[in-house]
mmCIF file of C-alpha atoms and ligand atoms in Angstrom:
data_model
loop_
_atom_site.group_PDB
_atom_site.id
_atom_site.type_symbol
_atom_site.label_atom_id
_atom_site.label_comp_id
_atom_site.label_asym_id
_atom_site.label_seq_id
_atom_site.Cartn_x
_atom_site.Cartn_y
_atom_site.Cartn_z
ATOM 1 C CA MET A 1170 80.087 84.727 71.324
ATOM 2 C CA SER A 1171 78.994 85.966 67.902
ATOM 3 C CA THR A 1172 75.764 87.903 68.021
ATOM 4 C CA ILE A 1173 72.755 87.686 65.743
ATOM 5 C CA ARG A 1174 71.305 90.908 64.406
ATOM 6 C CA PHE A 1175 67.614 90.717 65.389
ATOM 7 C CA ILE A 1176 65.298 92.730 63.170
ATOM 8 C CA MET A 1177 61.598 92.746 63.892
ATOM 9 C CA LEU A 1178 59.291 94.611 61.499
ATOM 10 C CA GLY A 1179 55.790 95.375 62.664
ATOM 11 C CA GLY A 1180 52.774 96.933 61.014
ATOM 12 C CA PHE A 1181 49.119 96.269 60.385
ATOM 13 C CA LEU A 1182 47.635 93.340 58.469
ATOM 14 C CA GLY A 1183 48.529 93.688 54.800
ATOM 15 C CA ALA A 1184 50.972 96.579 55.314
ATOM 16 C CA GLY A 1185 53.668 94.770 53.324
ATOM 17 C CA LYS A 1186 55.772 93.170 56.090
ATOM 18 C CA THR A 1187 56.352 89.848 54.317
ATOM 19 C CA THR A 1188 57.177 91.553 51.021
ATOM 20 C CA THR A 1189 59.587 93.927 52.776
ATOM 21 C CA ILE A 1190 61.213 91.110 54.740
ATOM 22 C CA ALA A 1191 61.772 89.066 51.556
ATOM 23 C CA ARG A 1192 63.459 92.029 49.890
ATOM 24 C CA LEU A 1193 65.574 92.793 52.965
ATOM 25 C CA ALA A 1194 66.574 89.132 53.212
ATOM 26 C CA ARG A 1195 67.819 89.237 49.625
ATOM 27 C CA ALA A 1196 69.710 92.469 50.283
ATOM 28 C CA TYR A 1197 71.480 90.954 53.310
ATOM 29 C CA GLN A 1198 72.258 87.784 51.365
ATOM 30 C CA ASP A 1199 73.796 89.962 48.648
ATOM 31 C CA GLN A 1200 76.031 91.414 51.363
ATOM 32 C CA GLY A 1201 77.218 87.851 52.062
ATOM 33 C CA LEU A 1202 75.213 87.466 55.270
ATOM 34 C CA LYS A 1203 73.259 84.398 56.282
ATOM 35 C CA VAL A 1204 69.616 85.160 56.957
ATOM 36 C CA GLY A 1205 66.894 83.390 58.913
ATOM 37 C CA ILE A 1206 63.251 84.469 58.955
ATOM 38 C CA VAL A 1207 60.597 83.851 61.606
ATOM 39 C CA THR A 1208 56.929 84.116 60.654
ATOM 40 C CA ASN A 1209 54.069 84.186 63.108
ATOM 41 C CA ASP A 1210 50.338 83.631 63.124
ATOM 42 C CA GLN A 1211 47.525 82.081 65.065
ATOM 43 C CA ALA A 1212 47.784 78.671 63.385
ATOM 44 C CA ALA A 1213 50.272 76.584 61.406
ATOM 45 C CA ASP A 1214 50.635 76.215 57.634
ATOM 46 C CA LEU A 1215 50.881 79.921 56.971
ATOM 47 C CA VAL A 1216 50.685 81.535 53.570
ATOM 48 C CA ASP A 1217 53.661 83.733 54.517
ATOM 49 C CA THR A 1218 55.783 80.718 55.423
ATOM 50 C CA HIS A 1219 54.937 78.982 52.124
ATOM 51 C CA LEU A 1220 55.647 82.164 50.214
ATOM 52 C CA LEU A 1221 59.020 82.842 51.837
ATOM 53 C CA ARG A 1222 60.161 79.204 51.707
ATOM 54 C CA SER A 1223 59.193 79.038 48.040
ATOM 55 C CA GLN A 1224 61.649 81.904 47.481
ATOM 56 C CA GLY A 1225 64.408 79.759 49.002
ATOM 57 C CA PHE A 1226 64.611 81.372 52.441
ATOM 58 C CA ASP A 1227 65.270 79.560 55.668
ATOM 59 C CA VAL A 1228 62.024 80.113 57.583
ATOM 60 C CA GLY A 1229 60.881 79.105 61.043
ATOM 61 C CA GLU A 1230 57.264 79.474 62.064
ATOM 62 C CA VAL A 1231 55.802 80.402 65.440
ATOM 63 C CA ALA A 1232 52.188 79.242 65.279
ATOM 64 C CA GLY A 1233 49.274 79.215 67.674
ATOM 65 C CA ALA A 1234 49.570 82.717 69.094
ATOM 66 C CA CYS A 1235 51.577 85.885 68.636
ATOM 67 C CA PHE A 1236 55.275 86.291 69.544
ATOM 68 C CA CYS A 1237 54.370 88.064 72.770
ATOM 69 C CA CYS A 1238 52.327 85.109 74.016
ATOM 70 C CA LYS A 1239 54.787 82.560 72.629
ATOM 71 C CA PHE A 1240 58.037 84.244 73.541
ATOM 72 C CA ASN A 1241 59.819 80.970 74.265
ATOM 73 C CA ASP A 1242 58.705 79.555 70.911
ATOM 74 C CA LEU A 1243 60.247 82.599 69.260
ATOM 75 C CA THR A 1244 63.619 82.034 70.918
ATOM 76 C CA ASP A 1245 63.377 78.255 70.313
ATOM 77 C CA THR A 1246 62.595 78.827 66.636
ATOM 78 C CA ILE A 1247 65.585 81.133 66.323
ATOM 79 C CA GLY A 1248 67.590 78.381 68.055
ATOM 80 C CA GLN A 1249 66.496 75.914 65.360
ATOM 81 C CA LEU A 1250 67.498 78.326 62.603
ATOM 82 C CA GLU A 1251 70.835 78.706 64.366
ATOM 83 C CA ALA A 1252 71.394 74.962 64.563
ATOM 84 C CA ALA A 1253 70.677 74.686 60.835
ATOM 85 C CA GLN A 1254 72.778 77.523 59.474
ATOM 86 C CA LYS A 1255 74.028 80.039 62.074
ATOM 87 C CA PRO A 1256 72.322 83.135 60.670
ATOM 88 C CA ASP A 1257 73.982 86.537 60.954
ATOM 89 C CA VAL A 1258 70.597 88.222 60.696
ATOM 90 C CA VAL A 1259 67.158 87.100 61.871
ATOM 91 C CA LEU A 1260 64.136 88.904 60.446
ATOM 92 C CA ALA A 1261 60.937 88.464 62.434
ATOM 93 C CA GLU A 1262 57.385 89.288 61.345
ATOM 94 C CA PRO A 1263 54.797 89.566 64.123
ATOM 95 C CA VAL A 1264 51.047 89.171 63.589
ATOM 96 C CA GLY A 1265 49.637 92.311 61.985
ATOM 97 C CA SER A 1266 46.956 92.825 64.624
ATOM 98 C CA CYS A 1267 49.502 92.590 67.438
ATOM 99 C CA THR A 1268 50.931 95.481 69.413
ATOM 100 C CA ASP A 1269 52.778 96.087 72.705
ATOM 101 C CA LEU A 1270 55.706 94.255 71.133
ATOM 102 C CA VAL A 1271 58.343 96.478 72.708
ATOM 103 C CA ALA A 1272 57.259 95.538 76.240
ATOM 104 C CA THR A 1273 56.683 91.872 75.428
ATOM 105 C CA VAL A 1274 59.336 90.978 72.845
ATOM 106 C CA MET A 1275 61.995 93.662 72.377
ATOM 107 C CA GLN A 1276 62.589 94.296 76.080
ATOM 108 C CA PRO A 1277 62.662 90.592 77.060
ATOM 109 C CA ILE A 1278 65.137 89.927 74.241
ATOM 110 C CA LEU A 1279 67.337 92.828 75.291
ATOM 111 C CA SER A 1280 67.159 91.895 78.923
ATOM 112 C CA LEU A 1281 67.264 88.076 78.820
ATOM 113 C CA TYR A 1282 69.296 87.537 75.646
ATOM 114 C CA GLY A 1283 71.232 90.777 75.385
ATOM 115 C CA GLU A 1284 74.530 88.973 74.789
ATOM 116 C CA LYS A 1285 73.177 86.814 72.034
ATOM 117 C CA PHE A 1286 71.189 89.375 70.056
ATOM 118 C CA ASP A 1287 72.131 92.705 68.671
ATOM 119 C CA VAL A 1288 68.722 94.359 68.394
ATOM 120 C CA ALA A 1289 67.944 96.674 65.476
ATOM 121 C CA PRO A 1290 65.639 99.687 65.790
ATOM 122 C CA TYR A 1291 62.013 98.637 65.714
ATOM 123 C CA GLY A 1292 60.326 99.715 62.491
ATOM 124 C CA VAL A 1293 56.579 99.702 61.891
ATOM 125 C CA LEU A 1294 55.154 99.693 58.388
ATOM 126 C CA LEU A 1295 52.244 101.968 57.657
ATOM 127 C CA LYS A 1296 49.534 100.763 55.332
ATOM 128 C CA PRO A 1297 48.345 103.800 53.323
ATOM 129 C CA SER A 1298 44.782 102.607 52.645
ATOM 130 C CA HIS A 1299 43.907 102.316 56.319
ATOM 131 C CA GLY A 1300 46.516 104.755 57.615
ATOM 132 C CA ARG A 1301 45.033 107.702 55.790
ATOM 133 C CA ARG A 1302 41.534 106.980 57.106
ATOM 134 C CA ILE A 1303 42.590 106.258 60.675
ATOM 135 C CA LEU A 1304 45.099 109.101 61.086
ATOM 136 C CA SER A 1305 42.823 111.707 59.559
ATOM 137 C CA GLY A 1306 40.089 110.640 61.976
ATOM 138 C CA ALA A 1307 37.646 109.761 59.200
ATOM 139 C CA ALA A 1308 34.260 108.688 60.516
ATOM 140 C CA ASN A 1309 34.357 105.320 58.823
ATOM 141 C CA ALA A 1310 38.024 104.724 59.572
ATOM 142 C CA GLY A 1311 37.984 101.002 59.003
ATOM 143 C CA PHE A 1312 36.998 98.009 61.104
ATOM 144 C CA SER A 1313 36.204 99.698 64.394
ATOM 145 C CA PRO A 1314 37.564 102.255 66.884
ATOM 146 C CA LYS A 1315 39.232 99.378 68.761
ATOM 147 C CA ALA A 1316 41.051 98.113 65.686
ATOM 148 C CA ALA A 1317 42.079 101.730 64.970
ATOM 149 C CA TYR A 1318 43.415 101.831 68.557
ATOM 150 C CA ILE A 1319 45.730 98.903 67.754
ATOM 151 C CA PHE A 1320 46.838 100.581 64.532
ATOM 152 C CA LYS A 1321 47.819 103.738 66.434
ATOM 153 C CA LYS A 1322 49.478 101.845 69.289
ATOM 154 C CA GLN A 1323 51.665 100.079 66.716
ATOM 155 C CA LEU A 1324 52.927 103.453 65.516
ATOM 156 C CA GLU A 1325 53.378 104.711 69.078
ATOM 157 C CA GLU A 1326 55.944 102.050 69.996
ATOM 158 C CA ALA A 1327 57.968 102.300 66.778
ATOM 159 C CA ASP A 1328 61.533 103.617 66.736
ATOM 160 C CA PHE A 1329 60.885 104.587 63.146
ATOM 161 C CA ILE A 1330 57.968 104.398 60.747
ATOM 162 C CA VAL A 1331 58.010 103.039 57.221
ATOM 163 C CA LEU A 1332 55.543 104.434 54.725
ATOM 164 C CA ASN A 1333 55.126 101.562 52.269
ATOM 165 C CA ARG A 1334 53.518 101.264 48.825
ATOM 166 C CA ILE A 1335 54.757 104.625 47.575
ATOM 167 C CA ASP A 1336 54.696 103.148 44.054
ATOM 168 C CA GLU A 1337 50.911 103.450 44.292
ATOM 169 C CA LEU A 1338 50.882 107.010 45.651
ATOM 170 C CA SER A 1339 51.328 110.424 44.085
ATOM 171 C CA GLN A 1340 53.887 112.801 45.603
ATOM 172 C CA GLN A 1341 50.982 114.749 47.057
ATOM 173 C CA GLU A 1342 49.580 111.638 48.742
ATOM 174 C CA VAL A 1343 53.010 110.741 50.132
ATOM 175 C CA ASP A 1344 53.368 114.273 51.534
ATOM 176 C CA GLU A 1345 49.880 114.172 53.041
ATOM 177 C CA LEU A 1346 50.550 110.834 54.750
ATOM 178 C CA ALA A 1347 53.929 112.080 55.967
ATOM 179 C CA ARG A 1348 52.154 115.078 57.544
ATOM 180 C CA LEU A 1349 49.587 112.824 59.248
ATOM 181 C CA ILE A 1350 52.357 110.559 60.564
ATOM 182 C CA GLU A 1351 54.366 113.551 61.827
ATOM 183 C CA ALA A 1352 51.256 114.824 63.645
ATOM 184 C CA GLU A 1353 50.745 111.400 65.247
ATOM 185 C CA ARG A 1354 54.417 110.751 66.110
ATOM 186 C CA PRO A 1355 56.282 114.073 66.031
ATOM 187 C CA GLY A 1356 60.004 113.764 65.377
ATOM 188 C CA VAL A 1357 59.996 110.019 64.734
ATOM 189 C CA PRO A 1358 62.081 109.151 61.644
ATOM 190 C CA LEU A 1359 60.085 108.214 58.565
ATOM 191 C CA VAL A 1360 61.343 106.116 55.665
ATOM 192 C CA ARG A 1361 59.364 106.013 52.429
ATOM 193 C CA ILE A 1362 59.583 102.745 50.510
ATOM 194 C CA SER A 1363 58.014 100.489 47.972
ATOM 195 C CA ALA A 1364 58.490 96.869 48.908
ATOM 196 C CA ARG A 1365 57.323 96.047 45.422
ATOM 197 C CA THR A 1366 59.880 98.072 43.452
ATOM 198 C CA GLY A 1367 62.641 98.391 46.049
ATOM 199 C CA GLU A 1368 62.520 102.194 46.051
ATOM 200 C CA GLY A 1369 63.759 103.605 49.353
ATOM 201 C CA PHE A 1370 65.469 100.393 50.474
ATOM 202 C CA ASP A 1371 68.896 102.004 50.797
ATOM 203 C CA ALA A 1372 67.425 104.363 53.397
ATOM 204 C CA LEU A 1373 65.621 101.469 55.111
ATOM 205 C CA LEU A 1374 68.825 99.406 55.289
ATOM 206 C CA GLU A 1375 70.680 102.411 56.663
ATOM 207 C CA MET A 1376 67.996 102.941 59.312
ATOM 208 C CA LEU A 1377 68.079 99.275 60.322
ATOM 209 C CA ASP A 1378 71.855 99.435 60.594
ATOM 210 C CA GLN A 1379 71.810 102.031 63.344
ATOM 211 C CA ARG A 1380 73.122 101.110 66.774
ATOM 212 C CA GLY A 1381 71.734 102.631 69.951
ATOM 213 C CA ALA A 1382 69.138 102.355 72.671
ATOM 214 C CA PHE A 1383 66.204 101.108 70.613
ATOM 215 C CA GLY A 1384 63.077 99.162 71.482
ATOM 216 C CA ARG A 1385 62.377 101.347 74.519
ATOM 217 C CA ASN A 1386 58.993 102.915 73.703
ATOM 218 C CA ILE A 1387 56.933 100.980 76.207
ATOM 219 C CA LEU A 1388 53.239 101.584 75.718
ATOM 220 C CA ASP A 1389 50.632 102.666 78.138
ATOM 221 C CA ILE A 1390 47.979 100.317 76.800
ATOM 222 C CA ASP A 1391 44.523 99.099 77.749
ATOM 223 C CA TYR A 1392 44.498 95.329 77.198
ATOM 224 C CA ASP A 1393 40.694 95.207 77.214
ATOM 225 C CA ILE A 1394 40.462 97.489 74.184
ATOM 226 C CA TYR A 1395 43.398 95.696 72.542
ATOM 227 C CA ALA A 1396 41.841 92.249 73.074
ATOM 228 C CA GLU A 1397 38.454 93.370 71.776
ATOM 229 C CA GLY A 1398 40.066 95.018 68.737
ATOM 230 C CA GLU A 1399 41.927 91.770 67.950
ATOM 231 C CA ALA A 1400 38.813 89.675 68.398
ATOM 232 C CA GLU A 1401 36.736 91.853 66.078
ATOM 233 C CA LEU A 1402 38.818 90.647 63.159
ATOM 234 C CA GLY A 1403 37.778 87.060 62.499
ATOM 235 C CA TRP A 1404 40.610 84.706 61.550
ATOM 236 C CA LEU A 1405 40.426 81.906 59.010
ATOM 237 C CA ASN A 1406 42.849 79.461 57.439
ATOM 238 C CA ALA A 1407 41.518 76.969 54.896
ATOM 239 C CA ASN A 1408 43.367 74.290 52.994
ATOM 240 C CA VAL A 1409 41.634 73.249 49.807
ATOM 241 C CA ARG A 1410 42.432 70.787 47.035
ATOM 242 C CA VAL A 1411 41.136 71.796 43.623
ATOM 243 C CA SER A 1412 41.028 69.121 40.953
ATOM 244 C CA GLY A 1413 39.359 68.781 37.603
ATOM 245 C CA PRO A 1414 39.334 66.821 34.372
ATOM 246 C CA GLN A 1415 40.957 69.613 32.392
ATOM 247 C CA GLU A 1416 43.919 71.872 32.964
ATOM 248 C CA PHE A 1417 43.147 75.293 34.389
ATOM 249 C CA SER A 1418 45.185 78.402 35.068
ATOM 250 C CA LEU A 1419 46.164 78.430 38.734
ATOM 251 C CA ASP A 1420 46.565 82.225 38.668
ATOM 252 C CA ASP A 1421 43.084 82.729 37.200
ATOM 253 C CA LEU A 1422 41.653 80.477 39.882
ATOM 254 C CA LEU A 1423 43.361 82.445 42.675
ATOM 255 C CA MET A 1424 42.316 85.827 41.290
ATOM 256 C CA ASP A 1425 38.745 84.679 40.741
ATOM 257 C CA LEU A 1426 38.592 83.302 44.273
ATOM 258 C CA VAL A 1427 39.921 86.468 45.917
ATOM 259 C CA GLY A 1428 37.783 88.662 43.621
ATOM 260 C CA ARG A 1429 34.652 86.738 44.633
ATOM 261 C CA LEU A 1430 35.501 87.132 48.296
ATOM 262 C CA ARG A 1431 36.068 90.845 47.831
ATOM 263 C CA THR A 1432 32.613 91.242 46.311
ATOM 264 C CA SER A 1433 30.715 89.048 48.738
ATOM 265 C CA LEU A 1434 32.402 90.390 51.884
ATOM 266 C CA ASP A 1435 31.919 93.970 50.741
ATOM 267 C CA ALA A 1436 28.236 93.313 49.994
ATOM 268 C CA ALA A 1437 27.880 91.924 53.529
ATOM 269 C CA GLY A 1438 29.558 95.033 54.982
ATOM 270 C CA ALA A 1439 32.459 92.947 56.320
ATOM 271 C CA GLU A 1440 35.672 94.891 55.888
ATOM 272 C CA THR A 1441 38.794 92.964 54.946
ATOM 273 C CA ALA A 1442 42.049 93.706 56.743
ATOM 274 C CA HIS A 1443 44.026 91.132 54.740
ATOM 275 C CA LEU A 1444 42.993 88.183 52.654
ATOM 276 C CA LYS A 1445 45.481 86.033 50.800
ATOM 277 C CA ALA A 1446 45.404 82.831 48.808
ATOM 278 C CA ILE A 1447 48.416 80.827 47.765
ATOM 279 C CA GLY A 1448 48.154 78.113 45.125
ATOM 280 C CA LEU A 1449 50.752 75.379 45.081
ATOM 281 C CA TRP A 1450 51.482 72.680 42.605
ATOM 282 C CA GLU A 1451 54.751 70.781 42.127
ATOM 283 C CA GLY A 1452 57.117 73.645 42.774
ATOM 284 C CA PHE A 1453 54.814 76.216 41.191
ATOM 285 C CA HIS A 1454 53.219 78.788 43.425
ATOM 286 C CA GLY A 1455 51.031 81.826 42.888
ATOM 287 C CA VAL A 1456 49.609 84.297 45.383
ATOM 288 C CA ALA A 1457 46.594 86.609 45.235
ATOM 289 C CA ASN A 1458 45.991 89.303 47.846
ATOM 290 C CA LEU A 1459 43.346 91.726 48.993
ATOM 291 C CA VAL A 1460 44.356 94.325 51.569
ATOM 292 C CA SER A 1461 41.292 96.555 51.869
ATOM 293 C CA ARG A 1462 37.848 97.140 50.479
ATOM 294 C CA ASP A 1463 38.962 100.146 48.443
ATOM 295 C CA THR A 1464 41.804 98.434 46.589
ATOM 296 C CA PRO A 1465 41.458 95.679 43.976
ATOM 297 C CA ALA A 1466 42.542 92.069 44.371
ATOM 298 C CA VAL A 1467 46.073 91.636 43.013
ATOM 299 C CA LEU A 1468 48.100 88.715 41.781
ATOM 300 C CA SER A 1469 51.206 89.410 43.832
ATOM 301 C CA LEU A 1470 53.035 86.348 42.550
ATOM 302 C CA ALA A 1471 52.242 84.681 39.253
ATOM 303 C CA SER A 1472 52.690 80.922 39.082
ATOM 304 C CA ASP A 1473 52.193 80.808 35.294
ATOM 305 C CA CYS A 1474 51.028 77.293 35.948
ATOM 306 C CA ARG A 1475 48.380 75.275 34.157
ATOM 307 C CA THR A 1476 47.366 72.209 36.073
ATOM 308 C CA ARG A 1477 44.545 69.782 36.759
ATOM 309 C CA LEU A 1478 45.326 69.694 40.466
ATOM 310 C CA ALA A 1479 46.398 72.301 43.000
ATOM 311 C CA ASP A 1480 46.453 72.960 46.715
ATOM 312 C CA VAL A 1481 45.160 76.325 47.786
ATOM 313 C CA VAL A 1482 45.635 77.868 51.215
ATOM 314 C CA VAL A 1483 43.353 80.785 52.034
ATOM 315 C CA ASN A 1484 44.113 83.009 54.993
ATOM 316 C CA ALA A 1485 41.818 85.848 55.966
ATOM 317 C CA ARG A 1486 41.431 88.516 58.627
ATOM 318 C CA VAL A 1487 38.069 90.186 58.183
ATOM 319 C CA ALA A 1488 35.852 92.236 60.469
ATOM 320 C CA THR A 1489 33.130 89.635 60.789
ATOM 321 C CA SER A 1490 32.317 86.496 62.742
ATOM 322 C CA PRO A 1491 34.333 83.337 62.017
ATOM 323 C CA GLU A 1492 31.113 81.536 61.001
ATOM 324 C CA GLU A 1493 30.236 84.219 58.438
ATOM 325 C CA LEU A 1494 33.778 84.266 57.156
ATOM 326 C CA GLU A 1495 33.840 80.510 56.736
ATOM 327 C CA LYS A 1496 30.617 80.618 54.782
ATOM 328 C CA HIS A 1497 31.967 83.297 52.409
ATOM 329 C CA VAL A 1498 35.174 81.344 51.862
ATOM 330 C CA HIS A 1499 33.359 78.062 51.358
ATOM 331 C CA ASP A 1500 31.014 79.540 48.748
ATOM 332 C CA ALA A 1501 33.791 81.412 46.944
ATOM 333 C CA VAL A 1502 36.033 78.335 46.799
ATOM 334 C CA GLN A 1503 33.258 76.188 45.328
ATOM 335 C CA ALA A 1504 32.282 78.843 42.778
ATOM 336 C CA ALA A 1505 35.869 79.591 41.730
ATOM 337 C CA ALA A 1506 36.604 75.879 41.242
ATOM 338 C CA ALA A 1507 33.393 75.409 39.229
ATOM 339 C CA LYS A 1508 34.327 78.367 37.026
ATOM 340 C CA VAL A 1509 37.477 76.509 35.852
ATOM 341 C CA GLY A 1510 35.541 73.247 35.513
ATOM 342 C CA ALA A 1511 37.052 71.752 38.656
ATOM 343 C CA GLN A 1512 35.919 70.670 42.092
ATOM 344 C CA ALA A 1513 37.081 71.881 45.474
ATOM 345 C CA ALA A 1514 37.579 69.624 48.467
ATOM 346 C CA VAL A 1515 38.107 71.539 51.683
ATOM 347 C CA LYS A 1516 40.688 69.487 53.585
ATOM 348 C CA GLN A 1517 41.014 71.641 56.655
ATOM 349 C CA VAL A 1518 39.531 74.856 58.001
ATOM 350 C CA GLN A 1519 40.340 76.699 61.158
ATOM 351 C CA CYS A 1520 38.437 79.828 62.024
ATOM 352 C CA PHE A 1521 37.995 81.712 65.239
ATOM 353 C CA ARG A 1522 38.169 85.031 66.963
ATOM 354 C CA PRO A 1523 41.674 85.486 68.373
ATOM 355 C CA GLY A 1524 41.698 85.237 72.162
ATOM 356 C CA ARG A 1525 42.934 87.812 74.631
ATOM 357 C CA PRO A 1526 46.719 88.265 74.425
ATOM 358 C CA THR A 1527 48.458 87.027 77.560
ATOM 359 C CA PRO A 1528 52.143 87.818 77.107
ATOM 360 C CA THR A 1529 54.811 85.486 78.458
ATOM 361 C CA HIS A 1530 56.741 88.536 79.708
ATOM 362 C CA ARG A 1531 55.760 92.147 79.972
ATOM 363 C CA TYR A 1532 58.289 94.765 80.971
ATOM 364 C CA SER A 1533 56.749 97.896 82.380
ATOM 365 C CA ALA A 1534 59.989 99.856 82.165
ATOM 366 C CA ALA A 1535 62.847 99.719 79.722
ATOM 367 C CA ALA A 1536 66.018 97.972 80.876
ATOM 368 C CA GLU A 1537 69.095 100.157 81.418
ATOM 369 C CA ALA A 1538 70.754 100.816 78.067
HETATM 370 N N1 LIG B 2392 51.908 98.021 45.098
HETATM 371 C C1 LIG B 2392 52.503 97.534 46.170
HETATM 372 N N2 LIG B 2392 52.045 96.407 46.734
HETATM 373 C C2 LIG B 2392 52.681 95.953 47.835
HETATM 374 C C3 LIG B 2392 53.800 96.600 48.391
HETATM 375 N N3 LIG B 2392 54.191 95.901 49.489
HETATM 376 C C4 LIG B 2392 53.360 94.849 49.596
HETATM 377 N N4 LIG B 2392 52.449 94.873 48.593
HETATM 378 C C5 LIG B 2392 51.362 93.923 48.344
HETATM 379 O O1 LIG B 2392 50.454 94.007 49.439
HETATM 380 C C6 LIG B 2392 49.936 92.743 49.765
HETATM 381 C C7 LIG B 2392 50.213 92.430 51.226
HETATM 382 O O2 LIG B 2392 51.614 92.360 51.421
HETATM 383 P P1 LIG B 2392 52.278 91.462 52.556
HETATM 384 O O3 LIG B 2392 53.749 91.639 52.430
HETATM 385 O O4 LIG B 2392 51.726 90.089 52.489
HETATM 386 O O5 LIG B 2392 51.721 92.197 53.877
HETATM 387 P P2 LIG B 2392 51.839 91.767 55.415
HETATM 388 O O6 LIG B 2392 50.498 91.267 55.817
HETATM 389 O O7 LIG B 2392 52.182 93.029 56.146
HETATM 390 O O8 LIG B 2392 52.911 90.742 55.524
HETATM 391 C C8 LIG B 2392 50.581 91.774 48.770
HETATM 392 O O9 LIG B 2392 49.729 91.649 47.655
HETATM 393 C C9 LIG B 2392 51.845 92.480 48.350
HETATM 394 O O10 LIG B 2392 52.285 92.093 47.066
HETATM 395 C C10 LIG B 2392 54.278 97.791 47.759
HETATM 396 O O11 LIG B 2392 55.235 98.450 48.157
HETATM 397 N N5 LIG B 2392 53.573 98.200 46.656
HETATM 398 MG MG1 LIG B 2393 52.770 88.803 56.277
#
């Protein structure tokens, strides 16, 4: 039986997993390999899925809970990708606030589907903006001590760590982060990349190509702290139709919307882990992102589209209550639409605090290599 190379890339909310996966997918396609991607979040209609599909990738979505709690959905989704195109490589992106993935995903795959999957080393992306604060033990390290616990647990189970966004860092900052990572996880390989520019991807591909006994760092983890850390970050997905009498710039609308949210959430003392808005209209798509309170909103994908009508999906993980978050998003959407002379109709909103993770499987010891 031919095996599928299974590559899961973890890392905190906004670390750059989707951007990295898109670039890796292209690199594997350039090698003549067929690639499938599996995205994951707490509800359907994900920004990441839209974004990756709009780039032409074959994407399956596991929605409703994280991979660990929906293990069978993960394997079923891979099965659907297989039925469609027999991928050589499957890239999987877990939820950014999820950890314990070695015990609940890697080990079950190795043990239950070892003949079908050839499992790559488990890499975890480090987000510099929060990583620096959390690893240096800064007083106001971001979100809460429980969210910082998740961040550190993610690094603890990694086979290797990926320092992303080096295009935004000086050599000195890269060296400082590398020192903090080495102090946290001594001896664990570190790859420095920019998912934006592609720098460091040869080393990342080489790391992912290694064969050996990977996915074996089973955590000693307190699920109470983990569950509370997850729940502290409110979750929201809103689907909005913006329409007006005159054409407007979709990119300006997205940037204005995310910029407004940045300001209002910051003023309310609600720290953003990741906030993204995708605008879609007839094959055009643009994306604006905010990954922390100390970085600006960015247009990560320009649609260059002028339109009178667009669908906008907003997805946010912010350290505040779902009710507060919904209010901020509602106000920002209305104001951003009004600014371009349009109106916003909110078609669907889901917002909640993620529930306690209850994994389908949890291996307390690594299977024999
Ligand atoms: N400057 C820069 N931005 C990046 C890089 N990687 C990702 N981003 C941006 O960071 C934001 C979050 O990235 P995304 O891939 O969605 O993160 P995820 O939540 O881990 O999947 C987006 O605006 C990306 O364009 C990078 O290497 N450099
Ligand atoms: Mg993502």
